[in-house]
Coordinates of C-alpha atoms in Angstrom, one line a residue:
M28 CA 2.1 -47.9 -6.6
T29 CA -0.6 -45.3 -6.2
D30 CA 0.9 -41.7 -5.9
V31 CA 0.0 -40.1 -2.4
K32 CA 0.2 -36.5 -1.7
M33 CA 3.1 -35.9 1.0
G34 CA 3.3 -32.8 3.2
E35 CA 6.6 -31.3 4.1
V36 CA 7.9 -31.6 7.6
K37 CA 10.3 -29.1 8.9
D38 CA 12.6 -29.7 11.8
M39 CA 11.8 -27.5 14.8
T40 CA 14.5 -26.4 17.3
R41 CA 13.6 -27.4 20.9
I42 CA 14.2 -24.5 23.3
E43 CA 15.1 -25.8 26.8
R44 CA 14.1 -23.3 29.8
I45 CA 14.7 -23.9 33.3
G46 CA 11.6 -24.0 35.5
A47 CA 10.8 -24.5 39.1
H48 CA 10.5 -28.4 38.5
S49 CA 12.6 -28.9 35.4
H50 CA 15.2 -30.9 37.4
I51 CA 12.5 -33.6 38.4
R52 CA 12.9 -36.9 36.4
G53 CA 10.7 -39.2 38.3
L54 CA 9.7 -40.3 41.8
G55 CA 13.1 -41.7 42.7
L56 CA 11.9 -45.2 43.7
D57 CA 13.7 -48.5 43.4
D58 CA 12.1 -51.8 42.2
S59 CA 10.5 -52.5 45.5
L60 CA 9.0 -49.0 45.5
E61 CA 11.3 -48.0 48.2
A62 CA 12.0 -44.1 48.0
R63 CA 15.8 -43.2 47.7
A64 CA 17.0 -40.5 49.8
N65 CA 18.1 -38.4 46.8
S66 CA 17.2 -39.6 43.4
Q67 CA 15.6 -38.3 40.1
G68 CA 15.7 -34.7 41.4
L69 CA 13.5 -35.5 44.4
V70 CA 14.8 -35.2 48.1
G71 CA 13.2 -36.4 51.1
Q72 CA 9.4 -36.8 51.7
L73 CA 10.1 -40.7 51.7
S74 CA 6.7 -41.9 52.9
A75 CA 4.8 -39.5 50.5
R76 CA 6.9 -40.6 47.5
K77 CA 6.4 -44.3 48.4
A78 CA 2.5 -43.8 48.6
A79 CA 2.7 -42.0 45.2
G80 CA 4.7 -44.9 43.8
V81 CA 2.0 -47.3 44.9
I82 CA -0.7 -45.4 43.1
L83 CA 1.6 -44.9 40.1
E84 CA 1.9 -48.8 39.8
M85 CA -1.8 -49.3 40.0
I86 CA -2.4 -46.5 37.3
K87 CA 0.2 -48.4 35.0
A88 CA -1.7 -51.6 35.6
G89 CA -4.9 -50.1 34.6
K90 CA -6.5 -51.3 37.9
I91 CA -7.4 -48.1 39.4
A92 CA -9.7 -45.3 38.1
G93 CA -12.2 -42.8 39.5
R94 CA -10.2 -42.4 42.6
A95 CA -9.0 -39.3 44.2
I96 CA -5.7 -38.5 46.0
L97 CA -5.1 -35.3 48.2
L98 CA -1.4 -34.1 48.7
A99 CA -1.6 -31.9 51.8
G100 CA 1.2 -30.1 53.5
Q101 CA 2.7 -26.8 54.2
P102 CA 3.9 -24.6 51.5
G103 CA 7.3 -25.5 50.0
T104 CA 7.0 -29.2 50.9
G105 CA 7.2 -30.6 47.5
K106 CA 3.5 -31.4 46.7
T107 CA 3.6 -30.1 43.1
A108 CA 7.1 -31.6 42.7
I109 CA 5.7 -35.2 43.6
A110 CA 2.9 -34.7 41.1
M111 CA 5.3 -33.6 38.4
G112 CA 7.5 -36.9 39.4
M113 CA 4.4 -38.9 38.8
S114 CA 3.8 -37.2 35.4
Q115 CA 7.6 -38.2 34.3
A116 CA 7.2 -41.6 35.5
L117 CA 4.1 -42.3 33.6
G118 CA 5.6 -41.4 30.3
S119 CA 4.0 -39.9 27.2
D120 CA 1.5 -42.7 26.6
T121 CA -0.5 -41.8 29.7
P122 CA -2.4 -38.6 29.7
F123 CA -1.5 -36.2 32.5
T124 CA -3.3 -32.9 32.7
M125 CA -2.2 -30.1 35.2
L126 CA -4.8 -27.4 36.2
A127 CA -4.8 -24.6 38.8
A128 CA -8.1 -24.3 40.5
S129 CA -8.2 -20.5 39.9
E130 CA -8.0 -21.1 36.1
L131 CA -11.7 -22.4 36.1
F132 CA -12.9 -18.9 37.0
S133 CA -11.0 -17.0 34.2
M134 CA -12.3 -19.2 31.3
E135 CA -15.0 -18.0 28.8
M136 CA -17.1 -21.0 29.7
S137 CA -19.0 -22.5 32.6
K138 CA -17.0 -24.1 35.4
T139 CA -18.5 -27.5 35.0
E140 CA -17.7 -27.4 31.3
A141 CA -14.1 -26.5 32.1
L142 CA -13.8 -29.4 34.6
T143 CA -15.5 -31.7 32.1
Q144 CA -13.0 -31.0 29.4
A145 CA -10.2 -31.4 31.9
F146 CA -11.4 -34.8 32.9
R147 CA -11.8 -36.0 29.3
R148 CA -8.4 -34.6 28.4
S149 CA -7.0 -36.9 31.1
I150 CA -8.7 -40.1 29.6
G151 CA -6.8 -41.5 26.8
V152 CA -8.2 -44.0 24.1
R153 CA -5.4 -46.4 22.6
I154 CA -6.7 -47.2 19.2
K155 CA -5.3 -50.2 17.4
E156 CA -5.1 -50.5 13.5
E157 CA -3.3 -52.6 11.1
A158 CA -1.2 -51.0 8.3
E159 CA 0.2 -52.5 5.2
I160 CA 3.8 -51.9 4.7
I161 CA 6.7 -52.7 2.4
E162 CA 9.9 -53.3 4.5
G163 CA 13.3 -54.3 2.9
E164 CA 16.8 -53.2 1.6
V165 CA 17.0 -51.1 -1.4
V166 CA 18.9 -52.8 -4.1
E167 CA 18.7 -50.3 -6.9
I168 CA 16.6 -47.1 -7.9
Q169 CA 16.2 -46.5 -11.6
I170 CA 14.6 -43.0 -12.6
E171 CA 13.6 -42.3 -16.1
R172 CA 13.8 -38.6 -17.0
P173 CA 12.2 -37.6 -20.3
V174 CA 14.4 -35.6 -22.7
D175 CA 12.0 -32.8 -23.3
G176 CA 11.3 -32.3 -19.7
T177 CA 7.4 -32.0 -20.2
A178 CA 6.4 -35.5 -19.0
S179 CA 6.5 -36.5 -15.4
K180 CA 9.3 -38.6 -14.1
T181 CA 8.8 -42.4 -13.7
G182 CA 11.0 -45.1 -12.3
K183 CA 11.5 -48.4 -10.6
I184 CA 12.9 -49.4 -7.2
T185 CA 14.3 -53.0 -6.5
M186 CA 13.9 -54.1 -2.7
K187 CA 14.7 -57.2 -1.2
T188 CA 14.7 -59.1 2.1
T189 CA 16.8 -62.3 3.1
D190 CA 14.1 -64.6 1.3
M191 CA 12.8 -62.6 -1.7
E192 CA 13.4 -59.7 -4.0
A193 CA 10.8 -57.6 -5.9
V194 CA 10.6 -54.6 -8.4
Y195 CA 8.0 -51.7 -7.8
D196 CA 7.0 -48.8 -10.1
L197 CA 7.4 -45.4 -8.9
G198 CA 5.3 -42.3 -9.6
Q199 CA 6.2 -38.6 -9.5
K200 CA 5.4 -38.2 -5.9
M201 CA 7.2 -41.3 -4.6
I202 CA 10.4 -40.2 -6.6
E203 CA 10.3 -36.8 -4.9
A204 CA 9.8 -38.6 -1.5
L205 CA 12.8 -40.7 -2.0
G206 CA 14.9 -37.7 -3.0
K207 CA 13.9 -35.8 0.1
E208 CA 14.8 -38.7 2.4
K209 CA 18.0 -39.2 0.4
I210 CA 17.4 -42.8 -0.1
T211 CA 20.3 -44.8 -1.9
A212 CA 21.1 -48.4 -2.5
G213 CA 21.9 -50.2 0.5
D214 CA 19.4 -48.3 2.8
V215 CA 16.8 -50.3 4.8
I216 CA 13.4 -48.5 4.5
T217 CA 9.6 -48.9 5.0
I218 CA 6.9 -47.6 2.9
D219 CA 3.4 -47.2 4.1
K220 CA 1.1 -48.4 1.3
A221 CA -1.8 -46.2 2.5
S222 CA -0.1 -43.0 3.1
G223 CA 3.1 -43.4 1.0
R224 CA 5.2 -42.3 3.9
I225 CA 8.9 -43.5 3.8
T226 CA 10.9 -44.2 6.9
K227 CA 14.6 -44.8 6.7
L228 CA 15.6 -47.4 9.4
G229 CA 19.2 -47.3 8.7
R230 CA 21.8 -48.8 6.3
S231 CA 22.4 -52.6 5.8
F232 CA 25.4 -54.3 7.4
T233 CA 26.3 -55.6 4.0
R234 CA 27.3 -52.0 3.0
S235 CA 29.4 -51.3 6.1
H236 CA 32.4 -51.3 3.9
D237 CA 31.3 -48.4 1.9
Y238 CA 33.1 -45.7 3.8
D239 CA 32.4 -43.1 1.2
A240 CA 28.7 -43.7 1.5
M241 CA 28.3 -43.1 5.2
G242 CA 28.7 -40.5 8.0
P243 CA 29.5 -40.5 11.7
M244 CA 25.8 -40.8 12.6
T245 CA 25.1 -43.7 10.2
R246 CA 22.9 -46.3 11.8
F247 CA 23.6 -50.1 10.7
V248 CA 20.6 -52.5 10.8
Q249 CA 20.1 -56.1 9.6
C250 CA 18.3 -57.0 6.3
P251 CA 14.7 -57.8 7.0
E252 CA 13.6 -61.4 7.0
D253 CA 10.4 -63.0 5.4
E254 CA 8.2 -61.3 2.8
L255 CA 8.4 -57.8 1.7
E256 CA 4.8 -56.7 2.1
K257 CA 3.8 -57.1 5.8
R258 CA 0.8 -56.1 8.0
K259 CA 1.9 -54.1 11.0
E260 CA -0.1 -53.1 14.1
V261 CA 0.0 -49.5 14.7
V262 CA -1.1 -47.9 17.9
H263 CA -2.4 -44.5 18.3
T264 CA -3.2 -42.9 21.7
V265 CA -5.4 -39.9 21.7
S266 CA -7.6 -38.2 24.5
L267 CA -11.3 -38.2 24.7
H268 CA -11.4 -34.5 24.6
E269 CA -9.5 -34.3 21.3
I270 CA -12.1 -36.8 19.7
D271 CA -14.8 -34.4 21.3
V272 CA -13.4 -31.4 19.6
I273 CA -12.7 -33.1 16.1
N274 CA -16.4 -34.2 16.1
S275 CA -18.0 -31.0 17.4
R276 CA -16.9 -28.8 14.6
S277 CA -16.6 -28.8 10.8
H278 CA -12.8 -27.8 11.3
G279 CA -12.5 -29.5 14.6
F280 CA -8.9 -30.7 14.2
L281 CA -7.8 -27.0 13.4
A282 CA -9.5 -25.9 16.6
L283 CA -7.1 -28.2 18.6
F284 CA -4.2 -26.1 17.5
A285 CA -6.0 -22.8 17.9
G286 CA -7.0 -23.8 21.4
D287 CA -10.6 -22.1 21.1
T288 CA -12.6 -25.2 21.5
G289 CA -15.6 -23.6 23.3
E290 CA -18.5 -25.5 24.8
I291 CA -19.3 -29.0 23.5
K292 CA -22.8 -30.5 23.5
P293 CA -23.4 -33.4 25.8
E294 CA -25.2 -35.2 23.0
I295 CA -21.9 -35.4 21.1
R296 CA -20.1 -36.7 24.1
E297 CA -22.7 -39.4 24.5
Q298 CA -22.3 -40.5 20.9
I299 CA -18.5 -40.5 21.3
D300 CA -18.7 -42.6 24.4
T301 CA -21.1 -45.1 22.8
K302 CA -18.7 -45.3 19.9
V303 CA -15.6 -45.9 22.1
S304 CA -17.6 -48.6 24.0
E305 CA -18.2 -50.4 20.7
W306 CA -14.5 -50.1 19.8
R307 CA -13.7 -51.8 23.3
S308 CA -15.9 -54.5 22.8
E309 CA -14.7 -55.2 19.3
G310 CA -11.0 -55.2 20.5
K311 CA -10.1 -52.1 18.5
A312 CA -9.6 -49.8 21.4
D313 CA -8.4 -49.7 25.2
I314 CA -9.2 -46.9 27.6
V315 CA -6.1 -45.5 29.3
P316 CA -7.2 -43.6 32.6
G317 CA -4.7 -40.9 33.0
V318 CA -4.1 -38.3 35.8
L319 CA -6.0 -35.0 36.4
F320 CA -3.9 -32.8 38.8
I321 CA -5.7 -29.7 40.3
D322 CA -3.3 -27.5 42.3
E323 CA -4.5 -25.1 45.0
V324 CA -7.8 -27.1 45.2
H325 CA -9.0 -24.8 48.1
M326 CA -9.7 -22.2 45.5
L327 CA -12.8 -24.2 44.1
D328 CA -16.3 -23.5 45.3
I329 CA -19.0 -25.7 46.5
E330 CA -20.5 -26.1 42.9
C331 CA -17.0 -27.5 41.6
F332 CA -16.8 -29.9 44.6
S333 CA -20.3 -31.1 44.0
F334 CA -19.3 -31.8 40.3
L335 CA -16.2 -33.6 41.3
N336 CA -18.3 -35.8 43.6
R337 CA -20.4 -36.9 40.7
A338 CA -17.7 -37.1 38.1
L339 CA -15.7 -39.6 40.2
E340 CA -18.5 -42.1 40.0
N341 CA -18.5 -42.0 36.2
E342 CA -17.3 -45.1 34.3
L343 CA -14.8 -43.1 32.3
S344 CA -12.9 -41.2 35.0
P345 CA -9.3 -40.5 35.4
I346 CA -7.2 -40.6 38.6
L347 CA -7.9 -37.2 40.5
I348 CA -4.9 -35.7 42.3
L349 CA -5.7 -32.6 44.5
A350 CA -3.1 -30.4 46.3
T351 CA -3.6 -27.7 48.9
N352 CA -1.5 -25.9 51.7
R353 CA -4.5 -24.8 53.7
G354 CA -5.5 -26.0 57.1
I355 CA -9.0 -25.7 58.5
T356 CA -10.5 -22.9 56.4
T357 CA -13.7 -21.7 54.8
I358 CA -15.3 -23.8 51.8
R359 CA -15.5 -21.3 49.1
G360 CA -19.1 -20.3 48.4
T361 CA -20.3 -21.1 51.8
Q362 CA -19.9 -20.0 55.4
Y363 CA -18.8 -23.3 56.6
K364 CA -15.3 -24.6 57.4
S365 CA -13.7 -27.8 56.9
P366 CA -10.3 -29.3 56.7
H367 CA -8.2 -28.1 53.8
G368 CA -11.2 -26.2 52.5
V369 CA -12.7 -29.3 50.9
P370 CA -16.2 -30.5 51.9
L371 CA -16.3 -33.5 54.2
D372 CA -18.2 -35.7 51.7
L373 CA -15.5 -35.3 49.1
L374 CA -12.8 -35.6 51.8
D375 CA -14.2 -38.9 52.8
R376 CA -13.5 -40.2 49.1
L377 CA -9.8 -39.0 49.3
L378 CA -6.7 -40.9 50.0
I379 CA -4.7 -38.2 51.9
I380 CA -0.9 -38.1 51.5
P381 CA 0.8 -35.6 53.9
T382 CA 4.1 -34.0 53.1
R383 CA 6.4 -32.8 56.0
P384 CA 8.7 -29.8 56.3
Y385 CA 12.3 -30.5 55.0
S386 CA 15.3 -31.0 57.3
K387 CA 18.6 -29.0 57.1
K388 CA 20.3 -31.8 55.2
E389 CA 17.4 -32.1 52.7
I390 CA 17.3 -28.4 52.1
S391 CA 21.1 -28.5 51.4
Q392 CA 20.6 -31.3 48.8
I393 CA 17.9 -29.5 47.1
L394 CA 19.9 -26.4 46.7
T395 CA 22.9 -28.5 45.4
I396 CA 20.3 -30.0 42.7
R397 CA 19.2 -26.5 41.7
C398 CA 22.6 -25.1 41.5
E399 CA 23.5 -28.0 39.1
E400 CA 20.3 -27.4 37.1
E401 CA 21.0 -23.6 36.7
D402 CA 24.8 -24.2 36.1
V403 CA 25.8 -22.2 39.2
E404 CA 29.2 -22.9 40.9
I405 CA 28.9 -22.3 44.6
T406 CA 31.2 -22.6 47.6
D407 CA 30.5 -24.9 50.4
K408 CA 30.3 -21.9 52.9
A409 CA 27.8 -20.2 50.6
R410 CA 25.6 -23.3 50.4
D411 CA 25.8 -23.6 54.1
L412 CA 24.7 -20.0 54.5
L413 CA 22.0 -20.5 51.8
T414 CA 20.7 -23.6 53.6
K415 CA 20.5 -21.5 56.9
I416 CA 18.4 -18.9 55.1
G417 CA 16.2 -21.5 53.7
Q418 CA 15.5 -23.0 57.2
S419 CA 14.9 -19.6 58.8
T420 CA 12.8 -18.1 55.9
S421 CA 11.5 -20.5 53.2
L422 CA 13.0 -23.0 50.7
R423 CA 11.4 -21.1 47.7
Y424 CA 13.1 -17.9 48.9
A425 CA 16.5 -19.6 49.1
I426 CA 16.1 -21.2 45.7
H427 CA 15.3 -17.8 44.1
M428 CA 18.5 -16.5 45.6
V429 CA 20.6 -19.0 43.7
T430 CA 20.3 -17.2 40.2
I431 CA 20.4 -13.7 41.6
A432 CA 23.5 -14.5 43.6
N433 CA 25.1 -16.0 40.6
L434 CA 24.4 -12.6 38.8
A435 CA 25.9 -10.7 41.7
A436 CA 29.1 -12.9 41.4
I437 CA 29.2 -12.4 37.6
K438 CA 29.0 -8.6 38.2
R439 CA 32.2 -8.8 40.5
K440 CA 33.8 -10.8 37.8
A441 CA 33.9 -14.1 39.9
T442 CA 33.1 -17.5 38.5
T443 CA 32.0 -19.0 41.9
V444 CA 29.1 -17.9 44.2
D445 CA 30.5 -16.9 47.7
T446 CA 29.1 -15.8 51.0
V447 CA 29.6 -12.2 49.9
D448 CA 27.1 -12.6 47.1
I449 CA 24.5 -14.3 49.3
K450 CA 24.8 -11.5 51.9
R451 CA 24.4 -8.9 49.2
V452 CA 21.3 -10.4 47.6
Y453 CA 19.8 -11.1 51.3
T454 CA 20.1 -7.2 51.9
L455 CA 18.6 -6.4 48.6
F456 CA 15.4 -8.7 48.7
D457 CA 13.2 -9.2 51.7
D458 CA 11.6 -12.5 52.7
V459 CA 8.0 -12.7 53.7
K460 CA 8.8 -12.5 57.5
R461 CA 10.9 -9.3 57.1
S462 CA 8.4 -7.8 54.9
A463 CA 5.6 -8.2 57.5
E464 CA 7.8 -6.8 60.2
Y465 CA 8.6 -3.7 58.3
L466 CA 4.8 -3.3 57.6
K467 CA 4.0 -3.6 61.2
S468 CA 6.7 -1.1 62.3
Y469 CA 5.7 1.6 59.6
E470 CA 2.0 0.9 59.1
Q471 CA 1.0 4.4 59.8
H472 CA 3.1 5.6 56.8
Y473 CA 1.1 3.7 54.3
M474 CA -2.1 4.6 52.8
F475 CA -5.4 3.2 53.7
S476 CA -3.9 1.3 56.5
E477 CA -6.8 -0.5 58.2
I478 CA -5.2 -2.3 61.3
G479 CA -5.2 0.9 63.4
K480 CA -8.7 1.8 62.3
D481 CA -10.1 -1.7 63.2
E482 CA -8.6 -1.5 66.7
D483 CA -10.3 2.0 67.2
D484 CA -13.6 0.8 66.0
D485 CA -13.5 -2.2 68.4
E486 CA -13.3 0.2 71.3
E487 CA -16.2 2.5 70.2
D488 CA -19.4 2.5 72.2
E489 CA -22.8 3.0 70.7
E490 CA -25.9 4.3 72.4
D491 CA -29.0 2.3 72.7
A492 CA -32.7 3.2 72.8
G493 CA -32.7 3.6 76.6
G494 CA -29.8 6.0 76.5
R495 CA -27.3 3.5 77.8
R496 CA -24.0 2.8 76.2
K497 CA -22.8 -0.6 75.3
K498 CA -19.9 -2.2 73.5
K499 CA -20.0 -2.9 69.9
S500 CA -20.3 -6.7 69.5
R501 CA -17.8 -8.4 67.1
M502 CA -17.7 -11.8 65.6
K503 CA -14.8 -14.0 66.8
V504 CA -13.5 -16.9 64.8
E505 CA -12.1 -19.6 66.7
K506 CA -8.9 -20.8 65.4

């Protein structure tokens, strides 16, 4: 068998961090797409989650592309949480790209190029290829080591299935690979003939009585059937953006890891689109329309909105999910106002999913989930007090208090957060309402206070050419 150069793969330790939405596992829907009251980390918002579930099923079926959805609601009503739930439910095979609208203005490229890259990052290409593999149970491994130690090691491996048995010659690299994977007689393995990669599937059931040759994590599998050499279909899913980067530079593959992709020429993208179309017609590849989620979409300007209008009409277009917490506000880059700060022509293309404020019971359930996620023990009275604070201030403020109250409890050498800890944290940190009231009460003590000055300027009179005095006119904005 041909010697193939093998690279060393090191195990990486995964670091788990608790984030704002790390407790979300999906949309919490049953088989009939009905939303459960409390499931997979999501609470409440039953109609919004059901609507998102319908869109999710259409995405999985591949029957929807180039559509746009708007999640609209007050701050802290779970818009980003629903988008994260859709991401978790789609799985790793479907591309999901998250983007904050303000990021576009801080990149070292044009806004339209940044949006184009985000669009193409959200479109997957599922490439199918056949690989020749050898799959069987190892009967015996013979390695011949030269006495003088100068020549390379050679050897033979005997493998079998239920129907046949064969002997293969081993080179230096394959012997090293077998040693690295700790392959012994009785193991069921696969060898990729093209790359030489060895994968250990487990240990044969016929060796289950060899207690000295197995550990507590040993996995037993059946001996493979049919022939040793087989053709297996391998599926790889990559995004269009990754193909763009690899083909745009001489070291494009390394640019994927560096993150410095730069602007990509439209000619390269056209060539790649043509090639992907050929693969689709030949049955070698399938297009996987993913999801592009743009949060705080009201921060985009009129140029970006015009680009989105055109991009949604493209054949290769993902599902676009937008989120905003604004009401009727000015479209950035213009003097005109519209609902949610989105132009009316784009708004007409959107399926709008509204989110409603949480009830007292739902806030209590969310706080319970967050306490479990952050490993915080809390008494029922403290949870009720925290729920009341979340109702009067905001849910986000109440969630922030969980960790800080736990630190206060640890400081007084307690294992459970009680009402005394909640009250202490409440006096230390102001919410938005208390902070605004404090500023109004002591605005004159702050530097560059503009409120009082503006009121004085409104009452100033000015003299016209005829010597008469008239009030300064002011533009008033209707709510």
